[in-house]
Coordinates of C-alpha atoms in Angstrom, one line a residue:
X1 CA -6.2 -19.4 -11.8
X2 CA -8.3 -19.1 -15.2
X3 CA -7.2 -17.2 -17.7
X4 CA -9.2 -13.8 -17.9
X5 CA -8.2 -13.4 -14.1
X6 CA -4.1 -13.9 -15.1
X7 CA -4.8 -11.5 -17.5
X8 CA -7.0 -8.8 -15.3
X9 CA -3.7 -9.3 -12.6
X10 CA -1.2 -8.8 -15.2
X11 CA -3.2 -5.5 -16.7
X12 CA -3.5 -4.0 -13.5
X13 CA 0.5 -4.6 -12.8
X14 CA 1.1 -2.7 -16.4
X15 CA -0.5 -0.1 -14.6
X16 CA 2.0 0.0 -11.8
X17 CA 5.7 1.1 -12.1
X18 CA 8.1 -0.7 -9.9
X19 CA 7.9 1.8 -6.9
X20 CA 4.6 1.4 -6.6
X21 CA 4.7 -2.7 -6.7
X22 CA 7.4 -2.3 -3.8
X23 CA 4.7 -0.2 -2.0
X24 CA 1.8 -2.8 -2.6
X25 CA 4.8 -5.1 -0.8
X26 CA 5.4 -3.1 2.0
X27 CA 1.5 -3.0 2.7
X28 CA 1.7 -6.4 3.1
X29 CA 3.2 -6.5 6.1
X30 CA 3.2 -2.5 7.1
X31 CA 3.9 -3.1 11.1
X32 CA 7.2 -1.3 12.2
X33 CA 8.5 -4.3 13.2
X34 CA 7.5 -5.8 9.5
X35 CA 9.8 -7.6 6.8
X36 CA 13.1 -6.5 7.8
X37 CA 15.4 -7.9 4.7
X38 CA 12.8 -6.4 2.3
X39 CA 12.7 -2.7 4.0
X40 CA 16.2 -2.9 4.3
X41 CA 16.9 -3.7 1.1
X42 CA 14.6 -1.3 -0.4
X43 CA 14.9 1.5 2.2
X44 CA 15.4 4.5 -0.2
X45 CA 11.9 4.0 -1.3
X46 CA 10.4 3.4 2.0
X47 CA 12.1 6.6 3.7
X48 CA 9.3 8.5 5.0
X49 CA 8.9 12.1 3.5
X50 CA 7.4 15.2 4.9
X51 CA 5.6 18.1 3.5
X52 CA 5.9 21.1 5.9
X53 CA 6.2 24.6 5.9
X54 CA 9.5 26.0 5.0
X55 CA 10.6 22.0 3.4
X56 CA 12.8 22.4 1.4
X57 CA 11.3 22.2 -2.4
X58 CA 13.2 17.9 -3.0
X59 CA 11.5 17.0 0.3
X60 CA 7.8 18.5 -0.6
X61 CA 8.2 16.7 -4.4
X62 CA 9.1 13.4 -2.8
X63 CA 6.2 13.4 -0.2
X64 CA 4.2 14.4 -3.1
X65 CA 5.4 11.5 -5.1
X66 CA 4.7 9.0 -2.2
X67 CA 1.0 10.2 -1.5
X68 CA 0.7 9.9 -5.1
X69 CA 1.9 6.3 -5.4
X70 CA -0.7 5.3 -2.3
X71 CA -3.4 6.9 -3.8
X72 CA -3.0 5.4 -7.1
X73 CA -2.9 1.7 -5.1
X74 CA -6.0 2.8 -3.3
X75 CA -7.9 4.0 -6.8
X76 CA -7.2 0.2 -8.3
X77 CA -8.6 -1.6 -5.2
X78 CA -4.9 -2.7 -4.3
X79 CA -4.8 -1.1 -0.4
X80 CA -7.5 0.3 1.2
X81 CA -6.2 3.2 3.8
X82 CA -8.5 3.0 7.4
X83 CA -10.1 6.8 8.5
X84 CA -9.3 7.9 12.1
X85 CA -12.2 8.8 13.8
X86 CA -12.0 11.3 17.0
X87 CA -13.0 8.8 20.1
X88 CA -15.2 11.2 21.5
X89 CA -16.9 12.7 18.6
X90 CA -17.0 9.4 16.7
X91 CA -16.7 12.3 14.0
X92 CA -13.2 11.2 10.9
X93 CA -10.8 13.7 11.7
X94 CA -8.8 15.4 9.0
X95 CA -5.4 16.6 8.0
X96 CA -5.0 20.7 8.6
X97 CA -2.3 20.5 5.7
X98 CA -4.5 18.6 3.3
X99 CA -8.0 18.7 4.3
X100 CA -8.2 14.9 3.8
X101 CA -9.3 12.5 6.2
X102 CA -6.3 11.2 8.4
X103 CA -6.1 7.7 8.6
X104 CA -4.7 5.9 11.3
X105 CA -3.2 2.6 8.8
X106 CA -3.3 1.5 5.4
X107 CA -4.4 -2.4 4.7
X108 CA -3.9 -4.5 1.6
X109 CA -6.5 -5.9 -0.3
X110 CA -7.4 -9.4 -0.9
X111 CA -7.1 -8.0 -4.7
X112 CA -3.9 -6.7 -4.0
X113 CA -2.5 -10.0 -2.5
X114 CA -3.7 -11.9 -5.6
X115 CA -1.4 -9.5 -7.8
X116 CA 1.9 -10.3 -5.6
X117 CA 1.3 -14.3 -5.7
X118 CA 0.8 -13.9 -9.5
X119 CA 4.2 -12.1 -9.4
X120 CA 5.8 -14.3 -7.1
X121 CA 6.4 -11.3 -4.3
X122 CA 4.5 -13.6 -1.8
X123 CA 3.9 -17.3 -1.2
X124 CA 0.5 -19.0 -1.9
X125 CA -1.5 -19.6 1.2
X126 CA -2.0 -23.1 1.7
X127 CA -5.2 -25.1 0.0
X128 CA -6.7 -25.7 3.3
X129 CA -6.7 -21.9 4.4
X130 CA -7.7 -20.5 0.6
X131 CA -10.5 -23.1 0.9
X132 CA -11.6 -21.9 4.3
X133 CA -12.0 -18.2 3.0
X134 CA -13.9 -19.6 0.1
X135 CA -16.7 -21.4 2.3

């Protein structure tokens, strides 16, 4: 890897804290049945919270905290979240809470995989396959 792309990775890391690098991890591999000794071992993070009506005020500033990290991957081209479209409509449909666009999964960019290798949070893909997505 030359040198001005080490250094474009490593910039873009000193913009993440380390919640948000476990995140960019867990989008990885985000199925349920995903990366079990990694969840596990950093399920505190990875506990799903819920802003509702009537949450109570810990709950609302956690979910809050979550959204924020995912959007903050999604702003630097690390994951890129997938909009839910109605089937009939074909129209996106949105969140009633938020007003944003609902999206049905979030996917990690080839950028974002090129940040964990350089960290060493993933394995390097084999010549033959990183030479079959060059051609």
């Amino acid at each position: 890897m030359s040198e001005s792309r080490q250094r474009y990775l490593l910039n873009l890391l000193s913009e993440l804290n380390d919640e948000e690098v476990l995140w960019l991890r867990f989008f990885f591999n985000p199925v349920i049945d995903g990366d079990h000794e990694f969840r596990n071992k950093h399920e505190k993070v990875f506990e799903p919270a819920r802003a509702y009506i009537g949450a109570p005020e810990s709950e609302i500033e956690k979910a809050s905290i979550q959204e924020s990290y995912k959007e903050h991957l999604e702003r630097l081209g690390l994951v890129e979240s997938k909009i839910k479209f109605d089937r009939k409509t074909g129209v996106p449909e949105f969140d009633k809470f938020s007003g944003k666009p609902r999206t049905s999964y979030t996917d990690i960019t080839h950028l974002g995989r090129m940040l964990l290798r350089e960290i060493g949070m993933i394995e390097a893909e084999p010549a033959n396959k990183q030479n079959q997505a060059d051609a």
